[in-house]
Amino acid sequence: MSQTGPFIRVTTVSAPLKGSFPLDHEGTCKLEMLNYMVCLHEKKQQNSECRHVAKDYFECRMNHGLMDKEEWQKLGYGDSKQISQ
């Protein structure tokens, strides 16, 4: 059945730029994630105030294979050391 008019559905979907990454089903980095969420709550959702905690979370995910290892600069932490690939 073909559709016409303003309600045409998009049939092509593009993949995310970084690809997909596994969810943390085992809670490996749950502590780091909770620390980040608490920081956001305490700082009234000001992400810039919690960058150091977010970096800890990313580092945990990279160290446990939950996301690809990336240079800190590519993740927006240009003033930090790089994670070796």
mmCIF file of N, CA, C and O in Angstrom:
data_model
loop_
_atom_site.group_PDB
_atom_site.id
_atom_site.type_symbol
_atom_site.label_atom_id
_atom_site.label_comp_id
_atom_site.label_asym_id
_atom_site.label_seq_id
_atom_site.Cartn_x
_atom_site.Cartn_y
_atom_site.Cartn_z
ATOM 1 N N MET A 1 0.842 -1.171 0.000
ATOM 2 C CA MET A 1 0.000 0.000 0.000
ATOM 3 C C MET A 1 0.891 1.240 0.000
ATOM 4 O O MET A 1 1.716 1.421 0.872
ATOM 5 N N SER A 2 0.748 2.070 -0.988
ATOM 6 C CA SER A 2 1.570 3.273 -1.042
ATOM 7 C C SER A 2 0.818 4.439 -0.419
ATOM 8 O O SER A 2 -0.398 4.530 -0.488
ATOM 9 N N GLN A 3 1.581 5.308 0.194
ATOM 10 C CA GLN A 3 0.988 6.475 0.840
ATOM 11 C C GLN A 3 1.333 7.721 0.051
ATOM 12 O O GLN A 3 2.405 7.827 -0.528
ATOM 13 N N THR A 4 0.426 8.647 0.046
ATOM 14 C CA THR A 4 0.671 9.923 -0.614
ATOM 15 C C THR A 4 0.276 11.042 0.318
ATOM 16 O O THR A 4 -0.432 10.846 1.291
ATOM 17 N N GLY A 5 0.750 12.201 0.022
ATOM 18 C CA GLY A 5 0.405 13.360 0.838
ATOM 19 C C GLY A 5 1.425 13.613 1.933
ATOM 20 O O GLY A 5 2.549 13.131 1.889
ATOM 21 N N PRO A 6 1.047 14.387 2.942
ATOM 22 C CA PRO A 6 2.001 14.794 3.978
ATOM 23 C C PRO A 6 2.346 13.695 4.983
ATOM 24 O O PRO A 6 3.168 13.888 5.851
ATOM 25 N N PHE A 7 1.726 12.530 4.881
ATOM 26 C CA PHE A 7 1.948 11.471 5.858
ATOM 27 C C PHE A 7 2.779 10.325 5.313
ATOM 28 O O PHE A 7 2.586 9.176 5.684
ATOM 29 N N ILE A 8 3.721 10.621 4.446
ATOM 30 C CA ILE A 8 4.596 9.594 3.879
ATOM 31 C C ILE A 8 5.623 9.194 4.928
ATOM 32 O O ILE A 8 6.276 10.039 5.531
ATOM 33 N N ARG A 9 5.754 7.903 5.145
ATOM 34 C CA ARG A 9 6.721 7.412 6.124
ATOM 35 C C ARG A 9 8.105 7.304 5.493
ATOM 36 O O ARG A 9 8.245 6.914 4.338
ATOM 37 N N VAL A 10 9.115 7.586 6.273
ATOM 38 C CA VAL A 10 10.491 7.453 5.831
ATOM 39 C C VAL A 10 10.874 5.982 5.967
ATOM 40 O O VAL A 10 10.755 5.398 7.042
ATOM 41 N N THR A 11 11.340 5.389 4.880
ATOM 42 C CA THR A 11 11.674 3.966 4.921
ATOM 43 C C THR A 11 13.164 3.716 5.077
ATOM 44 O O THR A 11 13.566 2.607 5.368
ATOM 45 N N THR A 12 13.991 4.727 4.888
ATOM 46 C CA THR A 12 15.430 4.548 5.055
ATOM 47 C C THR A 12 15.862 5.176 6.377
ATOM 48 O O THR A 12 15.487 6.289 6.706
ATOM 49 N N VAL A 13 16.650 4.433 7.108
ATOM 50 C CA VAL A 13 17.138 4.890 8.395
ATOM 51 C C VAL A 13 18.654 4.794 8.372
ATOM 52 O O VAL A 13 19.216 3.792 7.946
ATOM 53 N N SER A 14 19.323 5.830 8.848
ATOM 54 C CA SER A 14 20.780 5.802 8.876
ATOM 55 C C SER A 14 21.268 5.414 10.265
ATOM 56 O O SER A 14 20.619 5.704 11.269
ATOM 57 N N ALA A 15 22.396 4.760 10.313
ATOM 58 C CA ALA A 15 22.972 4.318 11.582
ATOM 59 C C ALA A 15 23.532 5.506 12.350
ATOM 60 O O ALA A 15 23.900 6.522 11.758
ATOM 61 N N PRO A 16 23.621 5.407 13.673
ATOM 62 C CA PRO A 16 24.240 6.477 14.461
ATOM 63 C C PRO A 16 25.705 6.661 14.078
ATOM 64 O O PRO A 16 26.349 5.705 13.619
ATOM 65 N N LEU A 17 26.232 7.838 14.267
ATOM 66 C CA LEU A 17 27.612 8.119 13.885
ATOM 67 C C LEU A 17 28.608 7.220 14.607
ATOM 68 O O LEU A 17 29.575 6.756 14.026
ATOM 69 N N LYS A 18 28.411 6.993 15.881
ATOM 70 C CA LYS A 18 29.332 6.173 16.661
ATOM 71 C C LYS A 18 28.926 4.703 16.684
ATOM 72 O O LYS A 18 29.562 3.894 17.336
ATOM 73 N N GLY A 19 27.854 4.337 16.027
ATOM 74 C CA GLY A 19 27.376 2.972 16.064
ATOM 75 C C GLY A 19 26.639 2.692 17.353
ATOM 76 O O GLY A 19 26.410 3.570 18.168
ATOM 77 N N SER A 20 26.264 1.463 17.531
ATOM 78 C CA SER A 20 25.552 1.104 18.753
ATOM 79 C C SER A 20 26.552 0.634 19.798
ATOM 80 O O SER A 20 27.675 0.267 19.481
ATOM 81 N N PHE A 21 26.145 0.639 21.030
ATOM 82 C CA PHE A 21 27.009 0.161 22.099
ATOM 83 C C PHE A 21 26.166 -0.653 23.071
ATOM 84 O O PHE A 21 24.973 -0.408 23.225
ATOM 85 N N PRO A 22 26.760 -1.646 23.704
ATOM 86 C CA PRO A 22 25.985 -2.503 24.591
ATOM 87 C C PRO A 22 25.536 -1.783 25.852
ATOM 88 O O PRO A 22 26.234 -0.915 26.368
ATOM 89 N N LEU A 23 24.360 -2.148 26.319
ATOM 90 C CA LEU A 23 23.865 -1.612 27.578
ATOM 91 C C LEU A 23 24.595 -2.290 28.723
ATOM 92 O O LEU A 23 25.111 -3.398 28.579
ATOM 93 N N ASP A 24 24.637 -1.646 29.841
ATOM 94 C CA ASP A 24 25.338 -2.167 31.014
ATOM 95 C C ASP A 24 24.376 -3.020 31.846
ATOM 96 O O ASP A 24 23.981 -2.654 32.943
ATOM 97 N N HIS A 25 24.008 -4.187 31.301
ATOM 98 C CA HIS A 25 23.042 -5.055 31.970
ATOM 99 C C HIS A 25 23.534 -5.550 33.320
ATOM 100 O O HIS A 25 22.748 -5.781 34.229
ATOM 101 N N GLU A 26 24.836 -5.750 33.459
ATOM 102 C CA GLU A 26 25.387 -6.278 34.706
ATOM 103 C C GLU A 26 25.664 -5.201 35.747
ATOM 104 O O GLU A 26 26.074 -5.502 36.855
ATOM 105 N N GLY A 27 25.493 -3.943 35.381
ATOM 106 C CA GLY A 27 25.713 -2.849 36.322
ATOM 107 C C GLY A 27 27.181 -2.602 36.617
ATOM 108 O O GLY A 27 27.522 -2.101 37.688
ATOM 109 N N THR A 28 28.040 -2.922 35.670
ATOM 110 C CA THR A 28 29.476 -2.757 35.853
ATOM 111 C C THR A 28 29.848 -1.316 36.186
ATOM 112 O O THR A 28 30.690 -1.076 37.045
ATOM 113 N N CYS A 29 29.224 -0.376 35.520
ATOM 114 C CA CYS A 29 29.538 1.039 35.723
ATOM 115 C C CYS A 29 28.381 1.780 36.396
ATOM 116 O O CYS A 29 28.236 2.996 36.246
ATOM 117 N N LYS A 30 27.584 1.052 37.152
ATOM 118 C CA LYS A 30 26.413 1.654 37.787
ATOM 119 C C LYS A 30 26.806 2.726 38.800
ATOM 120 O O LYS A 30 26.163 3.777 38.885
ATOM 121 N N LEU A 31 27.851 2.486 39.578
ATOM 122 C CA LEU A 31 28.275 3.468 40.572
ATOM 123 C C LEU A 31 28.660 4.785 39.915
ATOM 124 O O LEU A 31 28.249 5.864 40.359
ATOM 125 N N GLU A 32 29.424 4.710 38.825
ATOM 126 C CA GLU A 32 29.839 5.919 38.115
ATOM 127 C C GLU A 32 28.627 6.640 37.521
ATOM 128 O O GLU A 32 28.541 7.864 37.533
ATOM 129 N N MET A 33 27.666 5.860 36.991
ATOM 130 C CA MET A 33 26.463 6.456 36.426
ATOM 131 C C MET A 33 25.648 7.151 37.515
ATOM 132 O O MET A 33 25.170 8.272 37.328
ATOM 133 N N LEU A 34 25.510 6.498 38.665
ATOM 134 C CA LEU A 34 24.755 7.105 39.764
ATOM 135 C C LEU A 34 25.445 8.354 40.302
ATOM 136 O O LEU A 34 24.771 9.339 40.640
ATOM 137 N N ASN A 35 26.772 8.327 40.368
ATOM 138 C CA ASN A 35 27.511 9.517 40.792
ATOM 139 C C ASN A 35 27.242 10.695 39.848
ATOM 140 O O ASN A 35 27.084 11.832 40.288
ATOM 141 N N TYR A 36 27.179 10.392 38.565
ATOM 142 C CA TYR A 36 26.891 11.428 37.571
ATOM 143 C C TYR A 36 25.472 11.967 37.747
ATOM 144 O O TYR A 36 25.249 13.185 37.729
ATOM 145 N N MET A 37 24.517 11.079 37.940
ATOM 146 C CA MET A 37 23.127 11.510 38.119
ATOM 147 C C MET A 37 22.969 12.349 39.387
ATOM 148 O O MET A 37 22.248 13.354 39.390
ATOM 149 N N VAL A 38 23.652 11.960 40.471
ATOM 150 C CA VAL A 38 23.603 12.738 41.716
ATOM 151 C C VAL A 38 24.224 14.119 41.499
ATOM 152 O O VAL A 38 23.695 15.128 41.950
ATOM 153 N N CYS A 39 25.347 14.142 40.788
ATOM 154 C CA CYS A 39 26.003 15.415 40.496
ATOM 155 C C CYS A 39 25.068 16.329 39.715
ATOM 156 O O CYS A 39 24.929 17.512 40.040
ATOM 157 N N LEU A 40 24.405 15.798 38.692
ATOM 158 C CA LEU A 40 23.469 16.607 37.914
ATOM 159 C C LEU A 40 22.348 17.142 38.801
ATOM 160 O O LEU A 40 21.958 18.305 38.675
ATOM 161 N N HIS A 41 21.851 16.313 39.688
ATOM 162 C CA HIS A 41 20.777 16.749 40.580
ATOM 163 C C HIS A 41 21.260 17.866 41.512
ATOM 164 O O HIS A 41 20.573 18.871 41.689
ATOM 165 N N GLU A 42 22.445 17.674 42.079
ATOM 166 C CA GLU A 42 22.984 18.677 43.009
ATOM 167 C C GLU A 42 23.333 19.984 42.324
ATOM 168 O O GLU A 42 23.215 21.052 42.920
ATOM 169 N N LYS A 43 23.754 19.912 41.080
ATOM 170 C CA LYS A 43 24.169 21.114 40.336
ATOM 171 C C LYS A 43 23.049 21.660 39.459
ATOM 172 O O LYS A 43 23.298 22.441 38.550
ATOM 173 N N LYS A 44 21.818 21.234 39.714
ATOM 174 C CA LYS A 44 20.638 21.715 38.990
ATOM 175 C C LYS A 44 20.754 21.516 37.483
ATOM 176 O O LYS A 44 20.515 22.422 36.687
ATOM 177 N N GLN A 45 21.160 20.301 37.106
ATOM 178 C CA GLN A 45 21.240 19.855 35.710
ATOM 179 C C GLN A 45 22.257 20.628 34.867
ATOM 180 O O GLN A 45 22.165 20.658 33.644
ATOM 181 N N GLN A 46 23.246 21.229 35.503
ATOM 182 C CA GLN A 46 24.303 21.947 34.782
ATOM 183 C C GLN A 46 25.415 20.948 34.435
ATOM 184 O O GLN A 46 26.293 20.676 35.247
ATOM 185 N N ASN A 47 25.366 20.423 33.224
ATOM 186 C CA ASN A 47 26.307 19.404 32.796
ATOM 187 C C ASN A 47 27.756 19.849 32.918
ATOM 188 O O ASN A 47 28.635 19.055 33.253
ATOM 189 N N SER A 48 28.028 21.108 32.673
ATOM 190 C CA SER A 48 29.404 21.602 32.730
ATOM 191 C C SER A 48 30.006 21.448 34.122
ATOM 192 O O SER A 48 31.222 21.310 34.271
ATOM 193 N N GLU A 49 29.171 21.447 35.146
ATOM 194 C CA GLU A 49 29.650 21.282 36.521
ATOM 195 C C GLU A 49 29.988 19.822 36.845
ATOM 196 O O GLU A 49 30.617 19.550 37.860
ATOM 197 N N CYS A 50 29.549 18.899 35.988
ATOM 198 C CA CYS A 50 29.720 17.466 36.265
ATOM 199 C C CYS A 50 30.597 16.766 35.233
ATOM 200 O O CYS A 50 30.584 15.540 35.134
ATOM 201 N N ARG A 51 31.364 17.525 34.484
ATOM 202 C CA ARG A 51 32.189 16.916 33.434
ATOM 203 C C ARG A 51 33.180 15.906 33.987
ATOM 204 O O ARG A 51 33.424 14.873 33.377
ATOM 205 N N HIS A 52 33.765 16.175 35.134
ATOM 206 C CA HIS A 52 34.745 15.255 35.708
ATOM 207 C C HIS A 52 34.101 13.924 36.079
ATOM 208 O O HIS A 52 34.717 12.867 35.940
ATOM 209 N N VAL A 53 32.847 13.953 36.499
ATOM 210 C CA VAL A 53 32.138 12.729 36.857
ATOM 211 C C VAL A 53 31.724 11.979 35.591
ATOM 212 O O VAL A 53 31.800 10.750 35.535
ATOM 213 N N ALA A 54 31.316 12.708 34.568
ATOM 214 C CA ALA A 54 30.961 12.082 33.298
ATOM 215 C C ALA A 54 32.183 11.399 32.689
ATOM 216 O O ALA A 54 32.075 10.303 32.118
ATOM 217 N N LYS A 55 33.329 12.032 32.838
ATOM 218 C CA LYS A 55 34.559 11.439 32.313
ATOM 219 C C LYS A 55 34.857 10.111 33.021
ATOM 220 O O LYS A 55 35.257 9.142 32.375
ATOM 221 N N ASP A 56 34.628 10.049 34.325
ATOM 222 C CA ASP A 56 34.818 8.798 35.058
ATOM 223 C C ASP A 56 33.898 7.706 34.512
ATOM 224 O O ASP A 56 34.285 6.541 34.387
ATOM 225 N N TYR A 57 32.670 8.080 34.188
ATOM 226 C CA TYR A 57 31.706 7.124 33.639
ATOM 227 C C TYR A 57 32.165 6.627 32.267
ATOM 228 O O TYR A 57 32.154 5.425 32.005
ATOM 229 N N PHE A 58 32.580 7.538 31.396
ATOM 230 C CA PHE A 58 33.079 7.135 30.082
ATOM 231 C C PHE A 58 34.297 6.223 30.225
ATOM 232 O O PHE A 58 34.433 5.234 29.506
ATOM 233 N N GLU A 59 35.185 6.574 31.135
ATOM 234 C CA GLU A 59 36.390 5.773 31.342
ATOM 235 C C GLU A 59 36.026 4.359 31.796
ATOM 236 O O GLU A 59 36.592 3.383 31.313
ATOM 237 N N CYS A 60 35.063 4.237 32.689
ATOM 238 C CA CYS A 60 34.610 2.925 33.140
ATOM 239 C C CYS A 60 34.050 2.124 31.966
ATOM 240 O O CYS A 60 34.378 0.954 31.786
ATOM 241 N N ARG A 61 33.213 2.750 31.154
ATOM 242 C CA ARG A 61 32.629 2.057 30.002
ATOM 243 C C ARG A 61 33.708 1.609 29.019
ATOM 244 O O ARG A 61 33.640 0.500 28.490
ATOM 245 N N MET A 62 34.705 2.445 28.774
ATOM 246 C CA MET A 62 35.779 2.067 27.857
ATOM 247 C C MET A 62 36.617 0.935 28.433
ATOM 248 O O MET A 62 36.986 0.006 27.718
ATOM 249 N N ASN A 63 36.909 0.996 29.725
ATOM 250 C CA ASN A 63 37.747 -0.026 30.356
ATOM 251 C C ASN A 63 37.069 -1.388 30.432
ATOM 252 O O ASN A 63 37.752 -2.410 30.529
ATOM 253 N N HIS A 64 35.747 -1.411 30.396
ATOM 254 C CA HIS A 64 35.019 -2.676 30.496
ATOM 255 C C HIS A 64 34.385 -3.108 29.180
ATOM 256 O O HIS A 64 33.529 -3.989 29.162
ATOM 257 N N GLY A 65 34.784 -2.494 28.078
ATOM 258 C CA GLY A 65 34.313 -2.905 26.763
ATOM 259 C C GLY A 65 32.858 -2.546 26.472
ATOM 260 O O GLY A 65 32.249 -3.152 25.601
ATOM 261 N N LEU A 66 32.321 -1.571 27.182
ATOM 262 C CA LEU A 66 30.938 -1.157 26.952
ATOM 263 C C LEU A 66 30.839 -0.030 25.925
ATOM 264 O O LEU A 66 29.743 0.354 25.536
ATOM 265 N N MET A 67 31.972 0.485 25.530
ATOM 266 C CA MET A 67 32.034 1.427 24.418
ATOM 267 C C MET A 67 33.453 1.384 23.874
ATOM 268 O O MET A 67 34.377 0.946 24.565
ATOM 269 N N ASP A 68 33.616 1.762 22.618
ATOM 270 C CA ASP A 68 34.943 1.774 22.009
ATOM 271 C C ASP A 68 35.825 2.783 22.708
ATOM 272 O O ASP A 68 35.359 3.844 23.131
ATOM 273 N N LYS A 69 37.112 2.438 22.814
ATOM 274 C CA LYS A 69 38.060 3.383 23.392
ATOM 275 C C LYS A 69 38.283 4.514 22.390
ATOM 276 O O LYS A 69 38.519 4.280 21.215
ATOM 277 N N GLU A 70 38.157 5.717 22.883
ATOM 278 C CA GLU A 70 38.316 6.919 22.060
ATOM 279 C C GLU A 70 39.296 7.857 22.729
ATOM 280 O O GLU A 70 39.493 7.803 23.944
ATOM 281 N N GLU A 71 39.870 8.728 21.929
ATOM 282 C CA GLU A 71 40.717 9.778 22.488
ATOM 283 C C GLU A 71 39.811 10.744 23.242
ATOM 284 O O GLU A 71 38.691 11.024 22.825
ATOM 285 N N TRP A 72 40.311 11.242 24.363
ATOM 286 C CA TRP A 72 39.510 12.168 25.171
ATOM 287 C C TRP A 72 39.111 13.404 24.376
ATOM 288 O O TRP A 72 38.035 13.956 24.570
ATOM 289 N N GLN A 73 39.979 13.833 23.490
ATOM 290 C CA GLN A 73 39.689 15.023 22.683
ATOM 291 C C GLN A 73 38.437 14.813 21.833
ATOM 292 O O GLN A 73 37.627 15.717 21.690
ATOM 293 N N LYS A 74 38.257 13.615 21.296
ATOM 294 C CA LYS A 74 37.081 13.329 20.480
ATOM 295 C C LYS A 74 35.806 13.296 21.313
ATOM 296 O O LYS A 74 34.717 13.453 20.786
ATOM 297 N N LEU A 75 35.948 13.075 22.610
ATOM 298 C CA LEU A 75 34.789 13.058 23.500
ATOM 299 C C LEU A 75 34.555 14.406 24.178
ATOM 300 O O LEU A 75 33.697 14.529 25.038
ATOM 301 N N GLY A 76 35.331 15.410 23.788
ATOM 302 C CA GLY A 76 35.138 16.747 24.330
ATOM 303 C C GLY A 76 35.988 17.046 25.555
ATOM 304 O O GLY A 76 35.754 18.021 26.250
ATOM 305 N N TYR A 77 36.977 16.197 25.822
ATOM 306 C CA TYR A 77 37.876 16.400 26.958
ATOM 307 C C TYR A 77 39.284 16.617 26.426
ATOM 308 O O TYR A 77 40.205 15.894 26.773
ATOM 309 N N GLY A 78 39.467 17.634 25.622
ATOM 310 C CA GLY A 78 40.743 17.902 24.975
ATOM 311 C C GLY A 78 41.873 18.227 25.944
ATOM 312 O O GLY A 78 43.038 18.056 25.611
ATOM 313 N N ASP A 79 41.538 18.653 27.157
ATOM 314 C CA ASP A 79 42.563 19.025 28.120
ATOM 315 C C ASP A 79 43.007 17.840 28.978
ATOM 316 O O ASP A 79 43.778 18.005 29.897
ATOM 317 N N SER A 80 42.543 16.635 28.645
ATOM 318 C CA SER A 80 42.845 15.447 29.443
ATOM 319 C C SER A 80 43.738 14.484 28.679
ATOM 320 O O SER A 80 43.914 14.581 27.478
ATOM 321 N N LYS A 81 44.283 13.517 29.401
ATOM 322 C CA LYS A 81 45.115 12.478 28.773
ATOM 323 C C LYS A 81 44.254 11.604 27.889
ATOM 324 O O LYS A 81 43.053 11.518 28.043
ATOM 325 N N GLN A 82 44.908 10.921 26.947
ATOM 326 C CA GLN A 82 44.200 10.072 26.011
ATOM 327 C C GLN A 82 44.137 8.649 26.524
ATOM 328 O O GLN A 82 45.021 8.187 27.226
ATOM 329 N N ILE A 83 43.106 7.923 26.120
ATOM 330 C CA ILE A 83 42.978 6.495 26.395
ATOM 331 C C ILE A 83 43.631 5.776 25.218
ATOM 332 O O ILE A 83 43.332 6.058 24.072
ATOM 333 N N SER A 84 44.532 4.873 25.504
ATOM 334 C CA SER A 84 45.186 4.164 24.405
ATOM 335 C C SER A 84 44.227 3.174 23.773
ATOM 336 O O SER A 84 43.390 2.600 24.432
ATOM 337 N N GLN A 85 44.369 3.019 22.463
ATOM 338 C CA GLN A 85 43.478 2.126 21.736
ATOM 339 C C GLN A 85 44.109 0.788 21.503
ATOM 340 O O GLN A 85 45.213 0.573 21.392
#
